[in-house]
DNA sequence: AGGTATGTTAATTG
DNA sequence: GCAATTAACATACC
């Protein structure tokens, strides 16, 4: 799940559950999810602190606490948050934050592709990891600039976190589908009008996906996302959805609707 | 058994 | 040296 709309949904979930609470206990159950910090140091940085505010940049969630270090949560392909009272440990719990009210917030990650780090600040983290502007923060001009001159597919550029942060495989497919643009289309062949159109579609798709809590079941039936497989017909023309490899990832698309 | 899956990154290729 | 592609990571499902 975790692309920009999913992470924004996790952020709101954390805000609605764990914000303003004091962390009574931190349990690192799988130290491989920690990036550049030991379990001992991570626990020491967070335990006893209060969760004060959250931020998001691209697919990264920042949790400001009453301490100086900022935990940074990244969800890989299978990460999520679960807040629950007197929660029994579950198999894919990797880090669990326990609060004074006996509830806990578990960071679950089945495939261990997600990571938790400590940053000095979101700005430092963004800089250190060469992240581009957040896909919902970037303006049209900068967006066009970010795609200009790239020989790769526009889809690959949309997913390149150093150009633009937040879009992954599913939402890049959705944006191209709604832009009626082929996933094979090279970025350097886009006209100014097409790039601007892509920008507007990107904003609409991400905004609507957040409103629907990034839940595929809630997305409009006219979107590709709920039919993103080769079994169902294109929701627009009832043609056959195809799958091809673009930049090493599977792109689902409608060859009839999305011109080459 | 082999291929696929919402992500990142190290290694490799051109 | 750079940009772009591929392999590897870990786990589950068809």
PDB file of N, CA and C in Angstrom, chain A residues 5-67:
ATOM      1  N   UNK A   5      -0.455   8.502  -0.774  1.00  0.00           N
ATOM      2  CA  UNK A   5      -1.792   8.529  -0.148  1.00  0.00           C
ATOM      3  C   UNK A   5      -1.917   7.580   1.041  1.00  0.00           C
ATOM      4  N   UNK A   6      -1.236   6.438   0.962  1.00  0.00           N
ATOM      5  CA  UNK A   6      -1.283   5.479   2.065  1.00  0.00           C
ATOM      6  C   UNK A   6      -0.563   6.039   3.288  1.00  0.00           C
ATOM      7  N   UNK A   7       0.618   6.627   3.041  1.00  0.00           N
ATOM      8  CA  UNK A   7       1.398   7.157   4.162  1.00  0.00           C
ATOM      9  C   UNK A   7       0.679   8.346   4.792  1.00  0.00           C
ATOM     10  N   UNK A   8       0.019   9.156   3.963  1.00  0.00           N
ATOM     11  CA  UNK A   8      -0.765  10.262   4.512  1.00  0.00           C
ATOM     12  C   UNK A   8      -1.901   9.721   5.385  1.00  0.00           C
ATOM     13  N   UNK A   9      -2.465   8.597   4.966  1.00  0.00           N
ATOM     14  CA  UNK A   9      -3.535   7.971   5.744  1.00  0.00           C
ATOM     15  C   UNK A   9      -2.979   7.429   7.077  1.00  0.00           C
ATOM     16  N   UNK A  10      -1.790   6.853   7.026  1.00  0.00           N
ATOM     17  CA  UNK A  10      -1.144   6.394   8.267  1.00  0.00           C
ATOM     18  C   UNK A  10      -0.866   7.581   9.192  1.00  0.00           C
ATOM     19  N   UNK A  11      -0.461   8.691   8.593  1.00  0.00           N
ATOM     20  CA  UNK A  11      -0.153   9.878   9.396  1.00  0.00           C
ATOM     21  C   UNK A  11      -1.405  10.353  10.149  1.00  0.00           C
ATOM     22  N   UNK A  12      -2.507  10.385   9.435  1.00  0.00           N
ATOM     23  CA  UNK A  12      -3.752  10.814  10.078  1.00  0.00           C
ATOM     24  C   UNK A  12      -4.192   9.811  11.143  1.00  0.00           C
ATOM     25  N   UNK A  13      -3.931   8.559  10.867  1.00  0.00           N
ATOM     26  CA  UNK A  13      -4.265   7.501  11.835  1.00  0.00           C
ATOM     27  C   UNK A  13      -3.450   7.697  13.107  1.00  0.00           C
ATOM     28  N   UNK A  14      -2.162   7.955  12.946  1.00  0.00           N
ATOM     29  CA  UNK A  14      -1.317   8.184  14.118  1.00  0.00           C
ATOM     30  C   UNK A  14      -1.790   9.421  14.874  1.00  0.00           C
ATOM     31  N   UNK A  15      -2.112  10.479  14.124  1.00  0.00           N
ATOM     32  CA  UNK A  15      -2.604  11.711  14.758  1.00  0.00           C
ATOM     33  C   UNK A  15      -3.858  11.447  15.580  1.00  0.00           C
ATOM     34  N   UNK A  16      -4.728  10.601  15.054  1.00  0.00           N
ATOM     35  CA  UNK A  16      -6.016  10.363  15.705  1.00  0.00           C
ATOM     36  C   UNK A  16      -5.904   9.397  16.881  1.00  0.00           C
ATOM     37  N   UNK A  17      -4.792   8.695  16.984  1.00  0.00           N
ATOM     38  CA  UNK A  17      -4.685   7.671  18.026  1.00  0.00           C
ATOM     39  C   UNK A  17      -3.597   7.977  19.049  1.00  0.00           C
ATOM     40  N   UNK A  18      -2.371   8.129  18.563  1.00  0.00           N
ATOM     41  CA  UNK A  18      -1.221   8.162  19.474  1.00  0.00           C
ATOM     42  C   UNK A  18      -0.693   9.554  19.788  1.00  0.00           C
ATOM     43  N   UNK A  19      -1.207  10.574  19.084  1.00  0.00           N
ATOM     44  CA  UNK A  19      -0.641  11.903  19.288  1.00  0.00           C
ATOM     45  C   UNK A  19      -0.891  12.406  20.710  1.00  0.00           C
ATOM     46  N   UNK A  20       0.073  13.127  21.238  1.00  0.00           N
ATOM     47  CA  UNK A  20       0.040  13.727  22.577  1.00  0.00           C
ATOM     48  C   UNK A  20       0.182  12.687  23.687  1.00  0.00           C
ATOM     49  N   UNK A  21       0.454  11.458  23.310  1.00  0.00           N
ATOM     50  CA  UNK A  21       0.643  10.442  24.355  1.00  0.00           C
ATOM     51  C   UNK A  21       2.118  10.291  24.704  1.00  0.00           C
ATOM     52  N   UNK A  22       2.355   9.834  25.908  1.00  0.00           N
ATOM     53  CA  UNK A  22       3.725   9.567  26.343  1.00  0.00           C
ATOM     54  C   UNK A  22       4.062   8.116  26.068  1.00  0.00           C
ATOM     55  N   UNK A  23       5.230   7.882  25.535  1.00  0.00           N
ATOM     56  CA  UNK A  23       5.671   6.528  25.219  1.00  0.00           C
ATOM     57  C   UNK A  23       6.244   5.896  26.490  1.00  0.00           C
ATOM     58  N   UNK A  24       5.529   4.920  27.001  1.00  0.00           N
ATOM     59  CA  UNK A  24       5.985   4.256  28.234  1.00  0.00           C
ATOM     60  C   UNK A  24       7.016   3.186  27.920  1.00  0.00           C
ATOM     61  N   UNK A  25       6.914   2.636  26.724  1.00  0.00           N
ATOM     62  CA  UNK A  25       7.806   1.532  26.387  1.00  0.00           C
ATOM     63  C   UNK A  25       8.006   1.428  24.881  1.00  0.00           C
ATOM     64  N   UNK A  26       9.209   1.096  24.484  1.00  0.00           N
ATOM     65  CA  UNK A  26       9.500   0.858  23.065  1.00  0.00           C
ATOM     66  C   UNK A  26      10.108  -0.530  22.942  1.00  0.00           C
ATOM     67  N   UNK A  27       9.546  -1.350  22.080  1.00  0.00           N
ATOM     68  CA  UNK A  27      10.086  -2.693  21.883  1.00  0.00           C
ATOM     69  C   UNK A  27      10.482  -2.872  20.428  1.00  0.00           C
ATOM     70  N   UNK A  28      11.770  -3.011  20.201  1.00  0.00           N
ATOM     71  CA  UNK A  28      12.250  -3.316  18.855  1.00  0.00           C
ATOM     72  C   UNK A  28      12.271  -4.829  18.725  1.00  0.00           C
ATOM     73  N   UNK A  29      11.324  -5.378  17.972  1.00  0.00           N
ATOM     74  CA  UNK A  29      11.208  -6.833  17.871  1.00  0.00           C
ATOM     75  C   UNK A  29      12.052  -7.383  16.737  1.00  0.00           C
ATOM     76  N   UNK A  30      12.378  -6.530  15.793  1.00  0.00           N
ATOM     77  CA  UNK A  30      13.185  -6.961  14.642  1.00  0.00           C
ATOM     78  C   UNK A  30      14.142  -5.836  14.310  1.00  0.00           C
ATOM     79  N   UNK A  31      15.388  -5.997  14.717  1.00  0.00           N
ATOM     80  CA  UNK A  31      16.314  -4.874  14.578  1.00  0.00           C
ATOM     81  C   UNK A  31      16.706  -4.603  13.130  1.00  0.00           C
ATOM     82  N   UNK A  32      16.402  -5.549  12.229  1.00  0.00           N
ATOM     83  CA  UNK A  32      16.752  -5.297  10.825  1.00  0.00           C
ATOM     84  C   UNK A  32      15.958  -4.153  10.199  1.00  0.00           C
ATOM     85  N   UNK A  33      14.839  -3.767  10.822  1.00  0.00           N
ATOM     86  CA  UNK A  33      14.100  -2.631  10.245  1.00  0.00           C
ATOM     87  C   UNK A  33      14.733  -1.293  10.623  1.00  0.00           C
ATOM     88  N   UNK A  34      15.607  -1.312  11.604  1.00  0.00           N
ATOM     89  CA  UNK A  34      16.243  -0.054  12.008  1.00  0.00           C
ATOM     90  C   UNK A  34      17.362   0.299  11.040  1.00  0.00           C
ATOM     91  N   UNK A  35      17.358   1.542  10.622  1.00  0.00           N
ATOM     92  CA  UNK A  35      18.365   2.006   9.658  1.00  0.00           C
ATOM     93  C   UNK A  35      19.328   2.947  10.362  1.00  0.00           C
ATOM     94  N   UNK A  36      20.580   2.568  10.399  1.00  0.00           N
ATOM     95  CA  UNK A  36      21.638   3.410  10.954  1.00  0.00           C
ATOM     96  C   UNK A  36      21.414   3.802  12.410  1.00  0.00           C
ATOM     97  N   UNK A  37      20.749   2.942  13.159  1.00  0.00           N
ATOM     98  CA  UNK A  37      20.595   3.214  14.591  1.00  0.00           C
ATOM     99  C   UNK A  37      20.422   1.857  15.300  1.00  0.00           C
ATOM    100  N   UNK A  38      21.036   1.732  16.465  1.00  0.00           N
ATOM    101  CA  UNK A  38      20.910   0.482  17.213  1.00  0.00           C
ATOM    102  C   UNK A  38      19.577   0.462  17.951  1.00  0.00           C
ATOM    103  N   UNK A  39      19.135  -0.733  18.309  1.00  0.00           N
ATOM    104  CA  UNK A  39      17.874  -0.868  19.047  1.00  0.00           C
ATOM    105  C   UNK A  39      17.963  -0.093  20.360  1.00  0.00           C
ATOM    106  N   UNK A  40      19.118  -0.190  20.993  1.00  0.00           N
ATOM    107  CA  UNK A  40      19.290   0.493  22.286  1.00  0.00           C
ATOM    108  C   UNK A  40      19.176   2.006  22.120  1.00  0.00           C
ATOM    109  N   UNK A  41      19.839   2.538  21.118  1.00  0.00           N
ATOM    110  CA  UNK A  41      19.792   3.988  20.905  1.00  0.00           C
ATOM    111  C   UNK A  41      18.402   4.452  20.491  1.00  0.00           C
ATOM    112  N   UNK A  42      17.734   3.636  19.668  1.00  0.00           N
ATOM    113  CA  UNK A  42      16.393   4.033  19.229  1.00  0.00           C
ATOM    114  C   UNK A  42      15.440   4.064  20.422  1.00  0.00           C
ATOM    115  N   UNK A  43      15.497   3.016  21.223  1.00  0.00           N
ATOM    116  CA  UNK A  43      14.610   2.952  22.386  1.00  0.00           C
ATOM    117  C   UNK A  43      14.888   4.116  23.335  1.00  0.00           C
ATOM    118  N   UNK A  44      16.169   4.393  23.528  1.00  0.00           N
ATOM    119  CA  UNK A  44      16.534   5.476  24.445  1.00  0.00           C
ATOM    120  C   UNK A  44      16.057   6.835  23.915  1.00  0.00           C
ATOM    121  N   UNK A  45      16.043   6.990  22.599  1.00  0.00           N
ATOM    122  CA  UNK A  45      15.642   8.277  22.021  1.00  0.00           C
ATOM    123  C   UNK A  45      14.138   8.512  22.112  1.00  0.00           C
ATOM    124  N   UNK A  46      13.375   7.433  22.202  1.00  0.00           N
ATOM    125  CA  UNK A  46      11.919   7.583  22.139  1.00  0.00           C
ATOM    126  C   UNK A  46      11.223   7.327  23.473  1.00  0.00           C
ATOM    127  N   UNK A  47      11.750   6.401  24.246  1.00  0.00           N
ATOM    128  CA  UNK A  47      11.088   6.040  25.504  1.00  0.00           C
ATOM    129  C   UNK A  47      10.985   7.240  26.450  1.00  0.00           C
ATOM    130  N   UNK A  48       9.793   7.415  27.007  1.00  0.00           N
ATOM    131  CA  UNK A  48       9.570   8.521  27.929  1.00  0.00           C
ATOM    132  C   UNK A  48       9.215   9.835  27.233  1.00  0.00           C
ATOM    133  N   UNK A  49       9.314   9.852  25.922  1.00  0.00           N
ATOM    134  CA  UNK A  49       8.987  11.073  25.177  1.00  0.00           C
ATOM    135  C   UNK A  49       7.507  11.106  24.842  1.00  0.00           C
ATOM    136  N   UNK A  50       7.060  12.305  24.507  1.00  0.00           N
ATOM    137  CA  UNK A  50       5.671  12.469  24.087  1.00  0.00           C
ATOM    138  C   UNK A  50       5.633  12.612  22.562  1.00  0.00           C
ATOM    139  N   UNK A  51       4.664  11.983  21.909  1.00  0.00           N
ATOM    140  CA  UNK A  51       4.448  12.171  20.472  1.00  0.00           C
ATOM    141  C   UNK A  51       3.760  13.525  20.303  1.00  0.00           C
ATOM    142  N   UNK A  52       4.415  14.458  19.649  1.00  0.00           N
ATOM    143  CA  UNK A  52       3.874  15.823  19.613  1.00  0.00           C
ATOM    144  C   UNK A  52       3.248  16.244  18.295  1.00  0.00           C
ATOM    145  N   UNK A  53       3.809  15.788  17.199  1.00  0.00           N
ATOM    146  CA  UNK A  53       3.283  16.200  15.893  1.00  0.00           C
ATOM    147  C   UNK A  53       3.836  15.275  14.822  1.00  0.00           C
ATOM    148  N   UNK A  54       3.200  15.291  13.663  1.00  0.00           N
ATOM    149  CA  UNK A  54       3.688  14.454  12.563  1.00  0.00           C
ATOM    150  C   UNK A  54       3.889  15.287  11.307  1.00  0.00           C
ATOM    151  N   UNK A  55       4.725  14.767  10.449  1.00  0.00           N
ATOM    152  CA  UNK A  55       4.983  15.370   9.145  1.00  0.00           C
ATOM    153  C   UNK A  55       5.117  14.238   8.162  1.00  0.00           C
ATOM    154  N   UNK A  56       4.973  14.563   6.889  1.00  0.00           N
ATOM    155  CA  UNK A  56       5.182  13.551   5.858  1.00  0.00           C
ATOM    156  C   UNK A  56       5.906  14.183   4.693  1.00  0.00           C
ATOM    157  N   UNK A  57       6.840  13.440   4.138  1.00  0.00           N
ATOM    158  CA  UNK A  57       7.466  13.878   2.889  1.00  0.00           C
ATOM    159  C   UNK A  57       7.535  12.655   1.998  1.00  0.00           C
ATOM    160  N   UNK A  58       6.850  12.707   0.870  1.00  0.00           N
ATOM    161  CA  UNK A  58       6.809  11.534  -0.002  1.00  0.00           C
ATOM    162  C   UNK A  58       6.239  10.353   0.765  1.00  0.00           C
ATOM    163  N   UNK A  59       6.978   9.264   0.789  1.00  0.00           N
ATOM    164  CA  UNK A  59       6.502   8.050   1.450  1.00  0.00           C
ATOM    165  C   UNK A  59       7.009   7.937   2.884  1.00  0.00           C
ATOM    166  N   UNK A  60       7.593   9.000   3.409  1.00  0.00           N
ATOM    167  CA  UNK A  60       8.177   8.966   4.754  1.00  0.00           C
ATOM    168  C   UNK A  60       7.319   9.718   5.758  1.00  0.00           C
ATOM    169  N   UNK A  61       7.134   9.098   6.924  1.00  0.00           N
ATOM    170  CA  UNK A  61       6.360   9.694   8.013  1.00  0.00           C
ATOM    171  C   UNK A  61       7.301  10.073   9.151  1.00  0.00           C
ATOM    172  N   UNK A  62       7.229  11.326   9.571  1.00  0.00           N
ATOM    173  CA  UNK A  62       8.080  11.835  10.653  1.00  0.00           C
ATOM    174  C   UNK A  62       7.233  12.023  11.898  1.00  0.00           C
ATOM    175  N   UNK A  63       7.759  11.580  13.032  1.00  0.00           N
ATOM    176  CA  UNK A  63       7.041  11.738  14.295  1.00  0.00           C
ATOM    177  C   UNK A  63       7.860  12.625  15.223  1.00  0.00           C
ATOM    178  N   UNK A  64       7.418  13.852  15.375  1.00  0.00           N
ATOM    179  CA  UNK A  64       8.128  14.759  16.289  1.00  0.00           C
ATOM    180  C   UNK A  64       7.771  14.383  17.717  1.00  0.00           C
ATOM    181  N   UNK A  65       8.792  14.312  18.551  1.00  0.00           N
ATOM    182  CA  UNK A  65       8.540  13.975  19.953  1.00  0.00           C
ATOM    183  C   UNK A  65       9.104  15.098  20.822  1.00  0.00           C
ATOM    184  N   UNK A  66       8.929  14.935  22.131  1.00  0.00           N
ATOM    185  CA  UNK A  66       9.487  15.919  23.055  1.00  0.00           C
ATOM    186  C   UNK A  66      11.008  15.809  23.125  1.00  0.00           C
ATOM    187  N   UNK A  67      11.579  14.776  22.519  1.00  0.00           N
ATOM    188  CA  UNK A  67      13.034  14.654  22.430  1.00  0.00           C
ATOM    189  C   UNK A  67      13.532  15.317  21.158  1.00  0.00           C
TER     190      UNK A  67
END
